[in-house]
């Protein structure tokens, strides 16, 4: 890793590597000037840190960029964009590196890596947060919870705030407080021409509309500004586990219950082989189970009563419920979602959970090819469903459920089997789904579904894209073709 230029012995190699990978016309002087002007570091294939720098969360992604520029601030991002632009380089923008399609990295181009910028500043009186573009959900929750505050984020604490927010963002708080984008009050963004924009309800409303669900198509967001809500610091929740043999009873009971549940309560269902959790009897480990994960954010003493019906869907084979710090719940699933495993996910938006949906999901569970694969049903609704579909770029307010088929395994030789399982399970569900999809769950081979991810807002997004990024510099994403 080199913080700056000026190492003559390595410069020649630098020129060669960059030339060899993707640039036609880079001179030594250009590279020197660029590197000398950065506060952050440039990592290239011959550098010791390169292998680590090109990794992203999904172990299936194996890209070799020409260089990774670890930007220390806005000026570095601006310089990186100028360098990429003038040398015709492909660009990838990386926040937390969790995108399942691996869009945070690219082959042969320049990765603008923001992961060093993890600052989070809270104003407890104004209930506002200013978040840097490399912050993880854990960083955000840690700072906000020091004041008993939070905004809706996802369920795996190592995910990046940036990518999650730009696609929409949902998690345990979404039924009470909406999607992450519903709580985004402003942003700063560098567009392809290097200009810094202030985006909010009063400044560049169109662009502000676009980044709330339109992904990384419009520029590099260098700062996010969120509204916060009092949450916790303790919530009531946890897991209730049923043997899969009771699925015919517990899944319909879940459907009835969640339809009438308070917005203070989120209950998601997970179908998988039971991990060896300490509260489960050993005889259940490795057996197919239906797990209900609950998070109640209402008055603390009403938590047990609110969650009690989940324990009565059938006869649980194990449960782990109680009050716990919100930050602990936000990390509860991290051990099942560690980076580096091979992952292939397929996702559907659904308006309802009919019996045929459950039948299809149970077939997927019976055929599950690895102990790490799972099917999850995220229940949205509540505040996440109330805004109009065109209030901002995120369009899917009718998706009360997001159903994911999570293919996850360790060995490359299992790729075909596990990918095949995810695709077949997904196909069986298609006839019951809305036909739309959450952009942040698209895999790398789903370009035909990109327009479904932006839904009826696609054309407006394409016009905005045509205005701010006519040459499609930001195409390393679920791409919106610029409409001029
Ligand atoms: C284990 C796991 C759990 C998840 N759980 C949830 C969940 O509960 N809820 C949910 O909503 N989503 C969830 N997701 C999906 C998640 O929102 C996406 O994977 C998201 O893209 C991750 O953002 P990132 O910054 O970590 O990713 P990265 O791979 O770093 O970035 C993804 C893309 O976002 C764009 N981008 C990132 N930073 C910027 C920036 N500063 N400016 C402009 N563009 C930028 C770029 O196009 C980039 O390619 C989960 C994903 C995983 C892997």
JSON list of C-alpha atoms in Angstrom, two decimals, residues 187-311:
[
{"chain": "A", "resi": 187, "resn": "UNK", "atom": "CA", "xyz": [-26.93, 14.32, 1.53]},
{"chain": "A", "resi": 188, "resn": "UNK", "atom": "CA", "xyz": [-23.82, 15.67, -0.10]},
{"chain": "A", "resi": 189, "resn": "UNK", "atom": "CA", "xyz": [-22.91, 14.11, -3.40]},
{"chain": "A", "resi": 190, "resn": "UNK", "atom": "CA", "xyz": [-20.17, 14.44, -6.00]},
{"chain": "A", "resi": 191, "resn": "UNK", "atom": "CA", "xyz": [-21.49, 14.00, -9.51]},
{"chain": "A", "resi": 192, "resn": "UNK", "atom": "CA", "xyz": [-19.46, 12.60, -12.42]},
{"chain": "A", "resi": 193, "resn": "UNK", "atom": "CA", "xyz": [-18.22, 16.09, -13.33]},
{"chain": "A", "resi": 194, "resn": "UNK", "atom": "CA", "xyz": [-16.67, 16.45, -9.86]},
{"chain": "A", "resi": 195, "resn": "UNK", "atom": "CA", "xyz": [-19.18, 19.02, -8.58]},
{"chain": "A", "resi": 196, "resn": "UNK", "atom": "CA", "xyz": [-20.35, 18.75, -4.97]},
{"chain": "A", "resi": 197, "resn": "UNK", "atom": "CA", "xyz": [-24.13, 19.01, -4.54]},
{"chain": "A", "resi": 198, "resn": "UNK", "atom": "CA", "xyz": [-26.26, 19.67, -1.50]},
{"chain": "A", "resi": 199, "resn": "UNK", "atom": "CA", "xyz": [-29.37, 17.50, -1.75]},
{"chain": "A", "resi": 200, "resn": "UNK", "atom": "CA", "xyz": [-32.46, 17.80, 0.42]},
{"chain": "A", "resi": 201, "resn": "UNK", "atom": "CA", "xyz": [-36.12, 18.76, 0.21]},
{"chain": "A", "resi": 202, "resn": "UNK", "atom": "CA", "xyz": [-35.16, 22.34, -0.76]},
{"chain": "A", "resi": 203, "resn": "UNK", "atom": "CA", "xyz": [-32.01, 21.80, -2.83]},
{"chain": "A", "resi": 204, "resn": "UNK", "atom": "CA", "xyz": [-31.95, 19.79, -6.05]},
{"chain": "A", "resi": 205, "resn": "UNK", "atom": "CA", "xyz": [-35.17, 18.00, -5.13]},
{"chain": "A", "resi": 206, "resn": "UNK", "atom": "CA", "xyz": [-35.03, 15.85, -8.25]},
{"chain": "A", "resi": 207, "resn": "UNK", "atom": "CA", "xyz": [-31.61, 14.46, -7.43]},
{"chain": "A", "resi": 208, "resn": "UNK", "atom": "CA", "xyz": [-32.61, 14.02, -3.79]},
{"chain": "A", "resi": 209, "resn": "UNK", "atom": "CA", "xyz": [-35.68, 12.11, -4.98]},
{"chain": "A", "resi": 210, "resn": "UNK", "atom": "CA", "xyz": [-33.43, 9.91, -7.15]},
{"chain": "A", "resi": 211, "resn": "UNK", "atom": "CA", "xyz": [-30.87, 8.88, -4.55]},
{"chain": "A", "resi": 212, "resn": "UNK", "atom": "CA", "xyz": [-33.63, 7.63, -2.22]},
{"chain": "A", "resi": 213, "resn": "UNK", "atom": "CA", "xyz": [-33.87, 4.25, -3.93]},
{"chain": "A", "resi": 214, "resn": "UNK", "atom": "CA", "xyz": [-32.03, 4.81, -7.21]},
{"chain": "A", "resi": 215, "resn": "UNK", "atom": "CA", "xyz": [-28.80, 3.24, -5.94]},
{"chain": "A", "resi": 216, "resn": "UNK", "atom": "CA", "xyz": [-25.34, 4.55, -6.79]},
{"chain": "A", "resi": 217, "resn": "UNK", "atom": "CA", "xyz": [-26.33, 5.68, -10.28]},
{"chain": "A", "resi": 218, "resn": "UNK", "atom": "CA", "xyz": [-26.05, 9.44, -9.81]},
{"chain": "A", "resi": 219, "resn": "UNK", "atom": "CA", "xyz": [-22.75, 10.14, -8.06]},
{"chain": "A", "resi": 220, "resn": "UNK", "atom": "CA", "xyz": [-20.71, 9.42, -4.97]},
{"chain": "A", "resi": 221, "resn": "UNK", "atom": "CA", "xyz": [-22.53, 10.37, -1.79]},
{"chain": "A", "resi": 222, "resn": "UNK", "atom": "CA", "xyz": [-19.97, 11.80, 0.60]},
{"chain": "A", "resi": 223, "resn": "UNK", "atom": "CA", "xyz": [-22.24, 12.46, 3.56]},
{"chain": "A", "resi": 224, "resn": "UNK", "atom": "CA", "xyz": [-25.70, 11.27, 4.66]},
{"chain": "A", "resi": 225, "resn": "UNK", "atom": "CA", "xyz": [-27.98, 13.20, 6.99]},
{"chain": "A", "resi": 226, "resn": "UNK", "atom": "CA", "xyz": [-30.62, 11.17, 8.86]},
{"chain": "A", "resi": 227, "resn": "UNK", "atom": "CA", "xyz": [-33.48, 11.87, 11.22]},
{"chain": "A", "resi": 228, "resn": "UNK", "atom": "CA", "xyz": [-33.45, 9.78, 14.42]},
{"chain": "A", "resi": 229, "resn": "UNK", "atom": "CA", "xyz": [-36.09, 8.31, 16.72]},
{"chain": "A", "resi": 230, "resn": "UNK", "atom": "CA", "xyz": [-36.02, 7.28, 20.36]},
{"chain": "A", "resi": 231, "resn": "UNK", "atom": "CA", "xyz": [-35.40, 3.50, 20.35]},
{"chain": "A", "resi": 232, "resn": "UNK", "atom": "CA", "xyz": [-34.49, 1.32, 23.32]},
{"chain": "A", "resi": 233, "resn": "UNK", "atom": "CA", "xyz": [-31.76, 1.29, 24.46]},
{"chain": "A", "resi": 234, "resn": "UNK", "atom": "CA", "xyz": [-33.47, -2.02, 25.28]},
{"chain": "A", "resi": 235, "resn": "UNK", "atom": "CA", "xyz": [-35.91, -3.79, 23.01]},
{"chain": "A", "resi": 236, "resn": "UNK", "atom": "CA", "xyz": [-37.85, -6.97, 23.71]},
{"chain": "A", "resi": 237, "resn": "UNK", "atom": "CA", "xyz": [-37.44, -9.83, 21.30]},
{"chain": "A", "resi": 238, "resn": "UNK", "atom": "CA", "xyz": [-35.57, -12.91, 20.20]},
{"chain": "A", "resi": 239, "resn": "UNK", "atom": "CA", "xyz": [-36.26, -16.24, 18.55]},
{"chain": "A", "resi": 240, "resn": "UNK", "atom": "CA", "xyz": [-39.04, -18.85, 18.77]},
{"chain": "A", "resi": 241, "resn": "UNK", "atom": "CA", "xyz": [-38.24, -22.09, 16.93]},
{"chain": "A", "resi": 242, "resn": "UNK", "atom": "CA", "xyz": [-40.72, -24.71, 15.66]},
{"chain": "A", "resi": 243, "resn": "UNK", "atom": "CA", "xyz": [-39.99, -28.08, 14.04]},
{"chain": "A", "resi": 244, "resn": "UNK", "atom": "CA", "xyz": [-40.71, -28.01, 10.30]},
{"chain": "A", "resi": 245, "resn": "UNK", "atom": "CA", "xyz": [-43.41, -30.69, 10.84]},
{"chain": "A", "resi": 246, "resn": "UNK", "atom": "CA", "xyz": [-45.56, -27.93, 12.37]},
{"chain": "A", "resi": 247, "resn": "UNK", "atom": "CA", "xyz": [-45.17, -25.63, 9.38]},
{"chain": "A", "resi": 248, "resn": "UNK", "atom": "CA", "xyz": [-48.78, -26.18, 8.20]},
{"chain": "A", "resi": 249, "resn": "UNK", "atom": "CA", "xyz": [-49.95, -24.82, 11.50]},
{"chain": "A", "resi": 250, "resn": "UNK", "atom": "CA", "xyz": [-47.40, -22.15, 12.42]},
{"chain": "A", "resi": 251, "resn": "UNK", "atom": "CA", "xyz": [-47.01, -20.42, 9.04]},
{"chain": "A", "resi": 252, "resn": "UNK", "atom": "CA", "xyz": [-50.76, -19.67, 8.60]},
{"chain": "A", "resi": 253, "resn": "UNK", "atom": "CA", "xyz": [-50.85, -18.57, 12.26]},
{"chain": "A", "resi": 254, "resn": "UNK", "atom": "CA", "xyz": [-47.98, -16.19, 11.49]},
{"chain": "A", "resi": 255, "resn": "UNK", "atom": "CA", "xyz": [-49.86, -14.82, 8.47]},
{"chain": "A", "resi": 256, "resn": "UNK", "atom": "CA", "xyz": [-52.95, -14.05, 10.56]},
{"chain": "A", "resi": 257, "resn": "UNK", "atom": "CA", "xyz": [-50.92, -12.57, 13.38]},
{"chain": "A", "resi": 258, "resn": "UNK", "atom": "CA", "xyz": [-48.68, -10.25, 11.37]},
{"chain": "A", "resi": 259, "resn": "UNK", "atom": "CA", "xyz": [-51.65, -8.87, 9.41]},
{"chain": "A", "resi": 260, "resn": "UNK", "atom": "CA", "xyz": [-53.04, -7.38, 12.63]},
{"chain": "A", "resi": 261, "resn": "UNK", "atom": "CA", "xyz": [-49.80, -6.74, 14.54]},
{"chain": "A", "resi": 262, "resn": "UNK", "atom": "CA", "xyz": [-48.86, -3.33, 15.89]},
{"chain": "A", "resi": 263, "resn": "UNK", "atom": "CA", "xyz": [-46.27, -1.31, 13.97]},
{"chain": "A", "resi": 264, "resn": "UNK", "atom": "CA", "xyz": [-44.12, -1.59, 17.10]},
{"chain": "A", "resi": 265, "resn": "UNK", "atom": "CA", "xyz": [-43.56, -5.25, 16.39]},
{"chain": "A", "resi": 266, "resn": "UNK", "atom": "CA", "xyz": [-41.58, -6.83, 13.57]},
{"chain": "A", "resi": 267, "resn": "UNK", "atom": "CA", "xyz": [-41.72, -10.63, 13.18]},
{"chain": "A", "resi": 268, "resn": "UNK", "atom": "CA", "xyz": [-39.78, -12.28, 10.36]},
{"chain": "A", "resi": 269, "resn": "UNK", "atom": "CA", "xyz": [-39.81, -15.99, 9.52]},
{"chain": "A", "resi": 270, "resn": "UNK", "atom": "CA", "xyz": [-36.71, -18.01, 8.63]},
{"chain": "A", "resi": 271, "resn": "UNK", "atom": "CA", "xyz": [-36.84, -21.54, 7.22]},
{"chain": "A", "resi": 272, "resn": "UNK", "atom": "CA", "xyz": [-33.56, -23.43, 7.54]},
{"chain": "A", "resi": 273, "resn": "UNK", "atom": "CA", "xyz": [-31.71, -26.27, 9.19]},
{"chain": "A", "resi": 274, "resn": "UNK", "atom": "CA", "xyz": [-31.35, -25.45, 12.87]},
{"chain": "A", "resi": 275, "resn": "UNK", "atom": "CA", "xyz": [-27.92, -24.09, 13.76]},
{"chain": "A", "resi": 276, "resn": "UNK", "atom": "CA", "xyz": [-26.42, -25.42, 17.02]},
{"chain": "A", "resi": 277, "resn": "UNK", "atom": "CA", "xyz": [-27.83, -22.61, 19.13]},
{"chain": "A", "resi": 278, "resn": "UNK", "atom": "CA", "xyz": [-27.33, -23.16, 22.87]},
{"chain": "A", "resi": 279, "resn": "UNK", "atom": "CA", "xyz": [-31.03, -22.81, 23.67]},
{"chain": "A", "resi": 280, "resn": "UNK", "atom": "CA", "xyz": [-32.01, -25.60, 21.25]},
{"chain": "A", "resi": 281, "resn": "UNK", "atom": "CA", "xyz": [-31.84, -29.25, 22.36]},
{"chain": "A", "resi": 282, "resn": "UNK", "atom": "CA", "xyz": [-29.03, -31.10, 20.51]},
{"chain": "A", "resi": 283, "resn": "UNK", "atom": "CA", "xyz": [-31.64, -33.36, 18.87]},
{"chain": "A", "resi": 284, "resn": "UNK", "atom": "CA", "xyz": [-32.93, -30.31, 16.96]},
{"chain": "A", "resi": 285, "resn": "UNK", "atom": "CA", "xyz": [-29.53, -29.23, 15.62]},
{"chain": "A", "resi": 286, "resn": "UNK", "atom": "CA", "xyz": [-29.34, -29.71, 11.87]},
{"chain": "A", "resi": 287, "resn": "UNK", "atom": "CA", "xyz": [-33.08, -30.45, 11.61]},
{"chain": "A", "resi": 288, "resn": "UNK", "atom": "CA", "xyz": [-35.43, -28.35, 9.41]},
{"chain": "A", "resi": 289, "resn": "UNK", "atom": "CA", "xyz": [-37.11, -25.67, 11.48]},
{"chain": "A", "resi": 290, "resn": "UNK", "atom": "CA", "xyz": [-39.26, -22.57, 11.16]},
{"chain": "A", "resi": 291, "resn": "UNK", "atom": "CA", "xyz": [-37.78, -19.72, 13.18]},
{"chain": "A", "resi": 292, "resn": "UNK", "atom": "CA", "xyz": [-39.69, -16.57, 14.08]},
{"chain": "A", "resi": 293, "resn": "UNK", "atom": "CA", "xyz": [-37.46, -13.62, 14.90]},
{"chain": "A", "resi": 294, "resn": "UNK", "atom": "CA", "xyz": [-39.27, -10.84, 16.79]},
{"chain": "A", "resi": 295, "resn": "UNK", "atom": "CA", "xyz": [-38.31, -7.31, 17.70]},
{"chain": "A", "resi": 296, "resn": "UNK", "atom": "CA", "xyz": [-40.69, -5.14, 19.75]},
{"chain": "A", "resi": 297, "resn": "UNK", "atom": "CA", "xyz": [-39.78, -1.46, 20.01]},
{"chain": "A", "resi": 298, "resn": "UNK", "atom": "CA", "xyz": [-42.84, -0.22, 21.91]},
{"chain": "A", "resi": 299, "resn": "UNK", "atom": "CA", "xyz": [-43.09, 0.40, 25.65]},
{"chain": "A", "resi": 300, "resn": "UNK", "atom": "CA", "xyz": [-40.59, -1.95, 27.34]},
{"chain": "A", "resi": 301, "resn": "UNK", "atom": "CA", "xyz": [-43.09, -3.56, 29.74]},
{"chain": "A", "resi": 302, "resn": "UNK", "atom": "CA", "xyz": [-45.54, -4.38, 26.93]},
{"chain": "A", "resi": 303, "resn": "UNK", "atom": "CA", "xyz": [-42.94, -6.44, 25.01]},
{"chain": "A", "resi": 304, "resn": "UNK", "atom": "CA", "xyz": [-43.69, -9.87, 26.55]},
{"chain": "A", "resi": 305, "resn": "UNK", "atom": "CA", "xyz": [-47.44, -9.57, 25.89]},
{"chain": "A", "resi": 306, "resn": "UNK", "atom": "CA", "xyz": [-46.87, -8.30, 22.36]},
{"chain": "A", "resi": 307, "resn": "UNK", "atom": "CA", "xyz": [-44.64, -11.24, 21.46]},
{"chain": "A", "resi": 308, "resn": "UNK", "atom": "CA", "xyz": [-46.58, -13.91, 23.45]},
{"chain": "A", "resi": 309, "resn": "UNK", "atom": "CA", "xyz": [-48.78, -15.00, 20.49]},
{"chain": "A", "resi": 310, "resn": "UNK", "atom": "CA", "xyz": [-45.65, -15.95, 18.52]},
{"chain": "A", "resi": 311, "resn": "UNK", "atom": "CA", "xyz": [-45.00, -18.60, 21.21]}
]
